[in-house]
Amino acid sequence: MAFPKKKLQGLVAATITPMTENGEINFSVIGQYVDYLVKEQGVKNIFVNGTTGEGLSLSVSERRQVAEEWVTKGKDKLDQVIIHVGALSLKESQELAQHAAEIGADGIAVIAPFFLKPWTKDILINFLKEVAAAAPALPFYYYHIPALTGVKIRAEELLDGILDKIPTFQGLKFSDTDLLDFGQCVDQNRQQQFAFLFGVDEFCIQRFINFVVKLGFGVSQTKAIMTLVSGIPMGPPRLPLQKASREFTDSAEAKLKSLDFLSFTDLKDGNLEAGS
């Protein structure tokens, strides 16, 4: 199947979902967030409602609203908006996939269901096929993140013959440290023109990541760091995640300054509120 839009390539930002201090989504800053990505970082492709975006901590209604806001605010500014529509429920995934098509998203991605897990390639592909069929005009991407899903089916194995089952399949977001598996995916699918997005790319700022990993690093800390570097209040994560500690944010800010990564040096205006 041919798609009219150009192939997804280059930098793809996994977006954070900004929230207020009481855990509601802060839609008001998404337009500012788009401008920051495009003008300050040169990023014009985004991945919405994934792990960094706490997609699986949001209700279906909230996920729809977040997707709509990114598509609307990104119009004529972003090249491609990929919406993660994975869920534990097939019906919810299909609903989100249909919605993504309706609002003009550029593609959809799906994580493996991780409570009642698919334990074989064929079962997983059957699940993905049903979601992809709900939005047959959109490019489809598989979001491979076995450390969180517990689904250990190798991406290389999954891709073998996948176009026969999912004709809209266009690529893979690979968030794993198994570089052999990733390399085999690329090497064995050169003729397919798939997009391969590598999601464990911390090596780009290795000194800083090595520093913060020792302090404890995850989605909560990512939100705190994004507030530091962008000046946009990303707010706390949603429960069960806890806010990054003041000790973490102070240490991260000092390290960013020492590495000349931090443009916003005065963040004492209350935009970054950390828990203890």
PDB file of C-alpha atoms in Angstrom:
ATOM      1  CA  MET A   1       0.000   0.000   0.000  1.00  0.00           C
ATOM      2  CA  ALA A   2       1.338   3.425  -0.951  1.00  0.00           C
ATOM      3  CA  PHE A   3       0.891   6.459   1.259  1.00  0.00           C
ATOM      4  CA  PRO A   4       0.901  10.014  -0.065  1.00  0.00           C
ATOM      5  CA  LYS A   5       3.058  11.504   2.672  1.00  0.00           C
ATOM      6  CA  LYS A   6       6.821  11.229   2.829  1.00  0.00           C
ATOM      7  CA  LYS A   7       8.546   8.544   4.833  1.00  0.00           C
ATOM      8  CA  LEU A   8       8.955   9.159   8.537  1.00  0.00           C
ATOM      9  CA  GLN A   9      12.626   9.898   9.166  1.00  0.00           C
ATOM     10  CA  GLY A  10      14.966  12.078  11.165  1.00  0.00           C
ATOM     11  CA  LEU A  11      14.311  13.092  14.745  1.00  0.00           C
ATOM     12  CA  VAL A  12      10.971  12.053  16.238  1.00  0.00           C
ATOM     13  CA  ALA A  13      10.200  13.541  19.654  1.00  0.00           C
ATOM     14  CA  ALA A  14       8.304  11.459  22.188  1.00  0.00           C
ATOM     15  CA  THR A  15       6.082  14.164  23.654  1.00  0.00           C
ATOM     16  CA  ILE A  16       5.415  14.742  27.333  1.00  0.00           C
ATOM     17  CA  THR A  17       1.828  15.324  28.421  1.00  0.00           C
ATOM     18  CA  PRO A  18       1.879  18.579  30.413  1.00  0.00           C
ATOM     19  CA  MET A  19      -0.165  18.530  33.611  1.00  0.00           C
ATOM     20  CA  THR A  20      -1.261  20.935  36.308  1.00  0.00           C
ATOM     21  CA  GLU A  21      -0.338  20.466  39.953  1.00  0.00           C
ATOM     22  CA  ASN A  22      -3.655  18.675  40.583  1.00  0.00           C
ATOM     23  CA  GLY A  23      -3.040  16.128  37.852  1.00  0.00           C
ATOM     24  CA  GLU A  24      -5.226  17.540  35.091  1.00  0.00           C
ATOM     25  CA  ILE A  25      -3.858  17.871  31.565  1.00  0.00           C
ATOM     26  CA  ASN A  26      -2.525  21.352  30.861  1.00  0.00           C
ATOM     27  CA  PHE A  27      -3.666  21.805  27.266  1.00  0.00           C
ATOM     28  CA  SER A  28      -2.826  25.510  27.351  1.00  0.00           C
ATOM     29  CA  VAL A  29       0.925  24.974  26.873  1.00  0.00           C
ATOM     30  CA  ILE A  30       0.838  22.483  23.979  1.00  0.00           C
ATOM     31  CA  GLY A  31       0.964  25.254  21.365  1.00  0.00           C
ATOM     32  CA  GLN A  32       4.035  26.679  23.107  1.00  0.00           C
ATOM     33  CA  TYR A  33       5.485  23.152  23.234  1.00  0.00           C
ATOM     34  CA  VAL A  34       5.041  22.764  19.455  1.00  0.00           C
ATOM     35  CA  ASP A  35       6.848  26.052  18.845  1.00  0.00           C
ATOM     36  CA  TYR A  36       9.678  25.024  21.177  1.00  0.00           C
ATOM     37  CA  LEU A  37      10.207  21.729  19.335  1.00  0.00           C
ATOM     38  CA  VAL A  38      10.106  23.310  15.884  1.00  0.00           C
ATOM     39  CA  LYS A  39      11.931  26.599  16.479  1.00  0.00           C
ATOM     40  CA  GLU A  40      14.362  25.720  19.268  1.00  0.00           C
ATOM     41  CA  GLN A  41      15.093  22.050  18.579  1.00  0.00           C
ATOM     42  CA  GLY A  42      14.411  21.682  14.860  1.00  0.00           C
ATOM     43  CA  VAL A  43      12.092  18.738  15.504  1.00  0.00           C
ATOM     44  CA  LYS A  44       9.099  18.400  13.192  1.00  0.00           C
ATOM     45  CA  ASN A  45       7.956  14.824  13.856  1.00  0.00           C
ATOM     46  CA  ILE A  46       6.343  13.718  17.115  1.00  0.00           C
ATOM     47  CA  PHE A  47       5.150  10.571  18.876  1.00  0.00           C
ATOM     48  CA  VAL A  48       2.137  11.338  21.092  1.00  0.00           C
ATOM     49  CA  ASN A  49       0.675   9.416  24.066  1.00  0.00           C
ATOM     50  CA  GLY A  50       3.556   6.995  24.386  1.00  0.00           C
ATOM     51  CA  THR A  51       5.503   6.094  27.522  1.00  0.00           C
ATOM     52  CA  THR A  52       6.958   9.566  28.030  1.00  0.00           C
ATOM     53  CA  GLY A  53       3.493  10.999  27.424  1.00  0.00           C
ATOM     54  CA  GLU A  54       1.952   8.744  30.104  1.00  0.00           C
ATOM     55  CA  GLY A  55      -0.571   7.591  27.520  1.00  0.00           C
ATOM     56  CA  LEU A  56      -1.581   4.496  29.438  1.00  0.00           C
ATOM     57  CA  SER A  57      -2.248   6.588  32.564  1.00  0.00           C
ATOM     58  CA  LEU A  58      -4.801   8.678  30.662  1.00  0.00           C
ATOM     59  CA  SER A  59      -8.435   7.862  30.024  1.00  0.00           C
ATOM     60  CA  VAL A  60      -9.551   7.172  26.469  1.00  0.00           C
ATOM     61  CA  SER A  61     -11.302  10.547  26.431  1.00  0.00           C
ATOM     62  CA  GLU A  62      -8.116  12.303  27.569  1.00  0.00           C
ATOM     63  CA  ARG A  63      -6.020  10.489  24.990  1.00  0.00           C
ATOM     64  CA  ARG A  64      -8.400  11.648  22.283  1.00  0.00           C
ATOM     65  CA  GLN A  65      -8.197  15.238  23.532  1.00  0.00           C
ATOM     66  CA  VAL A  66      -4.401  15.186  23.718  1.00  0.00           C
ATOM     67  CA  ALA A  67      -4.161  13.771  20.195  1.00  0.00           C
ATOM     68  CA  GLU A  68      -6.540  16.414  18.869  1.00  0.00           C
ATOM     69  CA  GLU A  69      -4.597  19.236  20.519  1.00  0.00           C
ATOM     70  CA  TRP A  70      -1.255  18.112  19.062  1.00  0.00           C
ATOM     71  CA  VAL A  71      -2.726  17.696  15.574  1.00  0.00           C
ATOM     72  CA  THR A  72      -4.479  21.067  15.753  1.00  0.00           C
ATOM     73  CA  LYS A  73      -1.569  23.033  17.198  1.00  0.00           C
ATOM     74  CA  GLY A  74       0.900  21.267  14.908  1.00  0.00           C
ATOM     75  CA  LYS A  75      -0.981  22.056  11.704  1.00  0.00           C
ATOM     76  CA  ASP A  76       1.363  23.665   9.149  1.00  0.00           C
ATOM     77  CA  LYS A  77       4.218  23.449  11.677  1.00  0.00           C
ATOM     78  CA  LEU A  78       4.875  19.734  12.200  1.00  0.00           C
ATOM     79  CA  ASP A  79       5.556  17.273   9.399  1.00  0.00           C
ATOM     80  CA  GLN A  80       4.189  14.138  11.039  1.00  0.00           C
ATOM     81  CA  VAL A  81       2.147  13.463  14.169  1.00  0.00           C
ATOM     82  CA  ILE A  82       2.150   9.783  15.120  1.00  0.00           C
ATOM     83  CA  ILE A  83      -0.408   8.824  17.759  1.00  0.00           C
ATOM     84  CA  HIS A  84       0.189   5.863  20.045  1.00  0.00           C
ATOM     85  CA  VAL A  85      -3.146   4.042  20.319  1.00  0.00           C
ATOM     86  CA  GLY A  86      -2.092   0.909  22.173  1.00  0.00           C
ATOM     87  CA  ALA A  87      -4.230  -0.282  25.086  1.00  0.00           C
ATOM     88  CA  LEU A  88      -4.994  -3.435  27.020  1.00  0.00           C
ATOM     89  CA  SER A  89      -8.410  -3.546  25.343  1.00  0.00           C
ATOM     90  CA  LEU A  90      -8.589  -4.240  21.620  1.00  0.00           C
ATOM     91  CA  LYS A  91     -11.791  -2.194  21.387  1.00  0.00           C
ATOM     92  CA  GLU A  92     -10.137   0.832  23.001  1.00  0.00           C
ATOM     93  CA  SER A  93      -7.181   0.566  20.638  1.00  0.00           C
ATOM     94  CA  GLN A  94      -9.521   0.403  17.664  1.00  0.00           C
ATOM     95  CA  GLU A  95     -11.497   3.409  18.925  1.00  0.00           C
ATOM     96  CA  LEU A  96      -8.307   5.437  19.331  1.00  0.00           C
ATOM     97  CA  ALA A  97      -7.054   4.342  15.904  1.00  0.00           C
ATOM     98  CA  GLN A  98     -10.292   5.427  14.243  1.00  0.00           C
ATOM     99  CA  HIS A  99     -10.167   8.734  16.083  1.00  0.00           C
ATOM    100  CA  ALA A 100      -6.565   9.344  14.975  1.00  0.00           C
ATOM    101  CA  ALA A 101      -7.661   8.913  11.365  1.00  0.00           C
ATOM    102  CA  GLU A 102     -10.638  11.239  11.839  1.00  0.00           C
ATOM    103  CA  ILE A 103      -8.554  14.106  13.227  1.00  0.00           C
ATOM    104  CA  GLY A 104      -5.913  13.931  10.504  1.00  0.00           C
ATOM    105  CA  ALA A 105      -3.013  12.243  12.296  1.00  0.00           C
ATOM    106  CA  ASP A 106      -0.177  11.019  10.092  1.00  0.00           C
ATOM    107  CA  GLY A 107       0.155   7.535  11.550  1.00  0.00           C
ATOM    108  CA  ILE A 108      -0.620   5.278  14.500  1.00  0.00           C
ATOM    109  CA  ALA A 109       1.543   3.099  16.707  1.00  0.00           C
ATOM    110  CA  VAL A 110       0.642   0.226  19.015  1.00  0.00           C
ATOM    111  CA  ILE A 111       2.358  -1.342  21.991  1.00  0.00           C
ATOM    112  CA  ALA A 112       1.877  -5.043  22.772  1.00  0.00           C
ATOM    113  CA  PRO A 113      -0.893  -5.644  25.344  1.00  0.00           C
ATOM    114  CA  PHE A 114       0.915  -6.377  28.589  1.00  0.00           C
ATOM    115  CA  PHE A 115      -1.577  -7.806  31.121  1.00  0.00           C
ATOM    116  CA  LEU A 116      -3.028 -10.714  29.194  1.00  0.00           C
ATOM    117  CA  LYS A 117       0.011 -11.050  26.967  1.00  0.00           C
ATOM    118  CA  PRO A 118       0.413 -12.463  23.470  1.00  0.00           C
ATOM    119  CA  TRP A 119       3.098 -15.113  23.806  1.00  0.00           C
ATOM    120  CA  THR A 120       3.652 -15.920  20.146  1.00  0.00           C
ATOM    121  CA  LYS A 121       4.359 -13.864  17.039  1.00  0.00           C
ATOM    122  CA  ASP A 122       1.119 -14.943  15.354  1.00  0.00           C
ATOM    123  CA  ILE A 123      -1.053 -13.949  18.317  1.00  0.00           C
ATOM    124  CA  LEU A 124       0.634 -10.563  18.575  1.00  0.00           C
ATOM    125  CA  ILE A 125       0.272  -9.927  14.842  1.00  0.00           C
ATOM    126  CA  ASN A 126      -3.418 -10.860  15.015  1.00  0.00           C
ATOM    127  CA  PHE A 127      -3.914  -8.194  17.687  1.00  0.00           C
ATOM    128  CA  LEU A 128      -1.946  -5.575  15.747  1.00  0.00           C
ATOM    129  CA  LYS A 129      -3.779  -6.444  12.524  1.00  0.00           C
ATOM    130  CA  GLU A 130      -7.167  -5.743  14.100  1.00  0.00           C
ATOM    131  CA  VAL A 131      -6.023  -2.332  15.342  1.00  0.00           C
ATOM    132  CA  ALA A 132      -4.440  -1.399  12.019  1.00  0.00           C
ATOM    133  CA  ALA A 133      -7.640  -2.358  10.185  1.00  0.00           C
ATOM    134  CA  ALA A 134      -9.557   0.245  12.208  1.00  0.00           C
ATOM    135  CA  ALA A 135      -7.568   2.987  10.434  1.00  0.00           C
ATOM    136  CA  PRO A 136      -6.755   1.484   7.018  1.00  0.00           C
ATOM    137  CA  ALA A 137      -5.640   4.792   5.495  1.00  0.00           C
ATOM    138  CA  LEU A 138      -2.950   5.462   8.121  1.00  0.00           C
ATOM    139  CA  PRO A 139       0.627   4.160   8.263  1.00  0.00           C
ATOM    140  CA  PHE A 140       0.978   1.677  11.117  1.00  0.00           C
ATOM    141  CA  TYR A 141       3.976   1.318  13.439  1.00  0.00           C
ATOM    142  CA  TYR A 142       4.730  -1.268  16.097  1.00  0.00           C
ATOM    143  CA  TYR A 143       6.045   0.104  19.396  1.00  0.00           C
ATOM    144  CA  HIS A 144       8.534  -2.471  20.706  1.00  0.00           C
ATOM    145  CA  ILE A 145       9.335  -1.908  24.394  1.00  0.00           C
ATOM    146  CA  PRO A 146       9.723  -5.328  26.029  1.00  0.00           C
ATOM    147  CA  ALA A 147      11.158  -4.019  29.307  1.00  0.00           C
ATOM    148  CA  LEU A 148       7.751  -2.506  30.091  1.00  0.00           C
ATOM    149  CA  THR A 149       5.397  -4.937  28.341  1.00  0.00           C
ATOM    150  CA  GLY A 150       7.122  -8.176  29.288  1.00  0.00           C
ATOM    151  CA  VAL A 151       6.416  -9.378  25.731  1.00  0.00           C
ATOM    152  CA  LYS A 152       9.741 -10.829  24.631  1.00  0.00           C
ATOM    153  CA  ILE A 153       8.946 -11.592  21.004  1.00  0.00           C
ATOM    154  CA  ARG A 154      11.951 -10.374  19.042  1.00  0.00           C
ATOM    155  CA  ALA A 155      11.253  -7.522  16.659  1.00  0.00           C
ATOM    156  CA  GLU A 156      13.233  -9.296  13.936  1.00  0.00           C
ATOM    157  CA  GLU A 157      10.863 -12.258  14.173  1.00  0.00           C
ATOM    158  CA  LEU A 158       7.771 -10.052  14.192  1.00  0.00           C
ATOM    159  CA  LEU A 159       8.779  -8.223  11.017  1.00  0.00           C
ATOM    160  CA  ASP A 160       9.250 -11.391   8.990  1.00  0.00           C
ATOM    161  CA  GLY A 161       6.329 -11.403   6.544  1.00  0.00           C
ATOM    162  CA  ILE A 162       4.406  -8.713   8.436  1.00  0.00           C
ATOM    163  CA  LEU A 163       3.276  -6.876   5.283  1.00  0.00           C
ATOM    164  CA  ASP A 164       1.309  -9.958   4.257  1.00  0.00           C
ATOM    165  CA  LYS A 165      -0.780  -9.580   7.405  1.00  0.00           C
ATOM    166  CA  ILE A 166      -0.687  -5.800   7.944  1.00  0.00           C
ATOM    167  CA  PRO A 167      -0.372  -4.041   4.555  1.00  0.00           C
ATOM    168  CA  THR A 168      -0.295  -0.605   6.215  1.00  0.00           C
ATOM    169  CA  PHE A 169       2.777  -1.500   8.297  1.00  0.00           C
ATOM    170  CA  GLN A 170       5.432   1.176   7.852  1.00  0.00           C
ATOM    171  CA  GLY A 171       7.955   0.669  10.614  1.00  0.00           C
ATOM    172  CA  LEU A 172       9.007   0.151  14.176  1.00  0.00           C
ATOM    173  CA  LYS A 173       9.731   2.193  17.257  1.00  0.00           C
ATOM    174  CA  PHE A 174      12.430   0.094  18.908  1.00  0.00           C
ATOM    175  CA  SER A 175      12.833   0.893  22.614  1.00  0.00           C
ATOM    176  CA  ASP A 176      15.149  -1.860  23.763  1.00  0.00           C
ATOM    177  CA  THR A 177      18.865  -2.321  24.333  1.00  0.00           C
ATOM    178  CA  ASP A 178      19.182  -5.455  22.181  1.00  0.00           C
ATOM    179  CA  LEU A 179      21.191  -3.902  19.368  1.00  0.00           C
ATOM    180  CA  LEU A 180      21.585  -7.255  17.625  1.00  0.00           C
ATOM    181  CA  ASP A 181      17.811  -7.509  17.265  1.00  0.00           C
ATOM    182  CA  PHE A 182      17.621  -3.900  16.033  1.00  0.00           C
ATOM    183  CA  GLY A 183      20.475  -4.454  13.579  1.00  0.00           C
ATOM    184  CA  GLN A 184      18.815  -7.562  12.165  1.00  0.00           C
ATOM    185  CA  CYS A 185      15.562  -5.632  11.711  1.00  0.00           C
ATOM    186  CA  VAL A 186      17.369  -3.035   9.642  1.00  0.00           C
ATOM    187  CA  ASP A 187      19.569  -5.461   7.713  1.00  0.00           C
ATOM    188  CA  GLN A 188      16.830  -7.920   6.768  1.00  0.00           C
ATOM    189  CA  ASN A 189      14.286  -5.305   5.706  1.00  0.00           C
ATOM    190  CA  ARG A 190      16.356  -3.000   3.518  1.00  0.00           C
ATOM    191  CA  GLN A 191      14.074  -3.518   0.523  1.00  0.00           C
ATOM    192  CA  GLN A 192      10.924  -2.635   2.440  1.00  0.00           C
ATOM    193  CA  GLN A 193      11.680   1.047   3.093  1.00  0.00           C
ATOM    194  CA  PHE A 194      10.477   0.712   6.681  1.00  0.00           C
ATOM    195  CA  ALA A 195      11.118   3.475   9.189  1.00  0.00           C
ATOM    196  CA  PHE A 196      13.157   2.335  12.188  1.00  0.00           C
ATOM    197  CA  LEU A 197      12.982   4.646  15.177  1.00  0.00           C
ATOM    198  CA  PHE A 198      15.486   3.891  17.918  1.00  0.00           C
ATOM    199  CA  GLY A 199      13.941   4.838  21.241  1.00  0.00           C
ATOM    200  CA  VAL A 200      16.894   4.272  23.585  1.00  0.00           C
ATOM    201  CA  ASP A 201      18.975   7.197  22.349  1.00  0.00           C
ATOM    202  CA  GLU A 202      20.448   8.532  25.586  1.00  0.00           C
ATOM    203  CA  PHE A 203      23.958   8.294  24.115  1.00  0.00           C
ATOM    204  CA  CYS A 204      23.303  11.727  22.541  1.00  0.00           C
ATOM    205  CA  ILE A 205      23.809  13.393  25.935  1.00  0.00           C
ATOM    206  CA  GLN A 206      25.674  10.577  27.634  1.00  0.00           C
ATOM    207  CA  ARG A 207      27.444  12.564  30.350  1.00  0.00           C
ATOM    208  CA  PHE A 208      24.206  14.062  31.599  1.00  0.00           C
ATOM    209  CA  ILE A 209      22.265  10.793  31.419  1.00  0.00           C
ATOM    210  CA  ASN A 210      25.014   8.931  33.273  1.00  0.00           C
ATOM    211  CA  PHE A 211      24.743  11.567  35.996  1.00  0.00           C
ATOM    212  CA  VAL A 212      20.949  11.541  36.411  1.00  0.00           C
ATOM    213  CA  VAL A 213      20.609   7.748  36.189  1.00  0.00           C
ATOM    214  CA  LYS A 214      22.588   7.541  39.411  1.00  0.00           C
ATOM    215  CA  LEU A 215      20.007   9.840  41.025  1.00  0.00           C
ATOM    216  CA  GLY A 216      17.064   7.783  39.767  1.00  0.00           C
ATOM    217  CA  PHE A 217      15.586   8.456  36.339  1.00  0.00           C
ATOM    218  CA  GLY A 218      12.202   7.850  34.713  1.00  0.00           C
ATOM    219  CA  VAL A 219       9.127   9.626  33.353  1.00  0.00           C
ATOM    220  CA  SER A 220       8.838  11.868  36.424  1.00  0.00           C
ATOM    221  CA  GLN A 221      12.416  13.048  36.107  1.00  0.00           C
ATOM    222  CA  THR A 222      12.022  13.505  32.345  1.00  0.00           C
ATOM    223  CA  LYS A 223       9.169  15.945  32.968  1.00  0.00           C
ATOM    224  CA  ALA A 224      11.287  17.896  35.460  1.00  0.00           C
ATOM    225  CA  ILE A 225      14.224  18.068  33.048  1.00  0.00           C
ATOM    226  CA  MET A 226      11.997  19.151  30.151  1.00  0.00           C
ATOM    227  CA  THR A 227      10.685  21.996  32.298  1.00  0.00           C
ATOM    228  CA  LEU A 228      14.267  23.020  32.984  1.00  0.00           C
ATOM    229  CA  VAL A 229      15.478  22.989  29.398  1.00  0.00           C
ATOM    230  CA  SER A 230      12.360  24.376  27.687  1.00  0.00           C
ATOM    231  CA  GLY A 231      10.957  26.778  30.258  1.00  0.00           C
ATOM    232  CA  ILE A 232       7.524  25.189  29.676  1.00  0.00           C
ATOM    233  CA  PRO A 233       5.808  23.966  32.882  1.00  0.00           C
ATOM    234  CA  MET A 234       5.327  20.248  32.310  1.00  0.00           C
ATOM    235  CA  GLY A 235       3.950  19.671  35.813  1.00  0.00           C
ATOM    236  CA  PRO A 236       4.024  16.442  37.802  1.00  0.00           C
ATOM    237  CA  PRO A 237       3.285  12.955  36.478  1.00  0.00           C
ATOM    238  CA  ARG A 238       0.008  11.219  37.188  1.00  0.00           C
ATOM    239  CA  LEU A 239      -0.256   8.673  39.980  1.00  0.00           C
ATOM    240  CA  PRO A 240       1.055   6.086  40.640  1.00  0.00           C
ATOM    241  CA  LEU A 241       4.202   7.938  39.540  1.00  0.00           C
ATOM    242  CA  GLN A 242       5.636  10.444  42.023  1.00  0.00           C
ATOM    243  CA  LYS A 243       7.030  13.906  41.387  1.00  0.00           C
ATOM    244  CA  ALA A 244      10.767  14.281  40.951  1.00  0.00           C
ATOM    245  CA  SER A 245      12.375  15.378  44.204  1.00  0.00           C
ATOM    246  CA  ARG A 246      13.746  18.868  44.764  1.00  0.00           C
ATOM    247  CA  GLU A 247      17.161  17.276  45.287  1.00  0.00           C
ATOM    248  CA  PHE A 248      16.943  15.704  41.829  1.00  0.00           C
ATOM    249  CA  THR A 249      15.847  18.867  40.041  1.00  0.00           C
ATOM    250  CA  ASP A 250      18.455  21.030  41.754  1.00  0.00           C
ATOM    251  CA  SER A 251      21.203  18.535  40.900  1.00  0.00           C
ATOM    252  CA  ALA A 252      19.976  18.146  37.315  1.00  0.00           C
ATOM    253  CA  GLU A 253      19.812  21.918  36.841  1.00  0.00           C
ATOM    254  CA  ALA A 254      23.359  22.358  38.121  1.00  0.00           C
ATOM    255  CA  LYS A 255      24.639  19.602  35.834  1.00  0.00           C
ATOM    256  CA  LEU A 256      22.836  21.003  32.790  1.00  0.00           C
ATOM    257  CA  LYS A 257      24.362  24.404  33.435  1.00  0.00           C
ATOM    258  CA  SER A 258      27.836  22.907  33.777  1.00  0.00           C
ATOM    259  CA  LEU A 259      27.415  21.206  30.382  1.00  0.00           C
ATOM    260  CA  ASP A 260      25.988  24.355  28.733  1.00  0.00           C
ATOM    261  CA  PHE A 261      22.747  22.554  27.948  1.00  0.00           C
ATOM    262  CA  LEU A 262      20.544  24.966  29.854  1.00  0.00           C
ATOM    263  CA  SER A 263      19.286  28.174  28.281  1.00  0.00           C
ATOM    264  CA  PHE A 264      16.675  29.001  30.898  1.00  0.00           C
ATOM    265  CA  THR A 265      18.775  29.824  33.941  1.00  0.00           C
ATOM    266  CA  ASP A 266      16.124  31.565  36.051  1.00  0.00           C
ATOM    267  CA  LEU A 267      13.427  29.089  36.997  1.00  0.00           C
ATOM    268  CA  LYS A 268      12.606  30.453  40.405  1.00  0.00           C
ATOM    269  CA  ASP A 269       9.160  31.687  39.349  1.00  0.00           C
ATOM    270  CA  GLY A 270       7.285  28.621  40.532  1.00  0.00           C
ATOM    271  CA  ASN A 271       7.054  26.819  37.196  1.00  0.00           C
ATOM    272  CA  LEU A 272       9.038  23.883  38.562  1.00  0.00           C
ATOM    273  CA  GLU A 273       7.517  22.563  41.745  1.00  0.00           C
ATOM    274  CA  ALA A 274       9.079  19.341  42.965  1.00  0.00           C
ATOM    275  CA  GLY A 275       8.054  17.050  45.755  1.00  0.00           C
ATOM    276  CA  SER A 276      10.290  15.835  48.485  1.00  0.00           C
TER     277      SER A 276
END
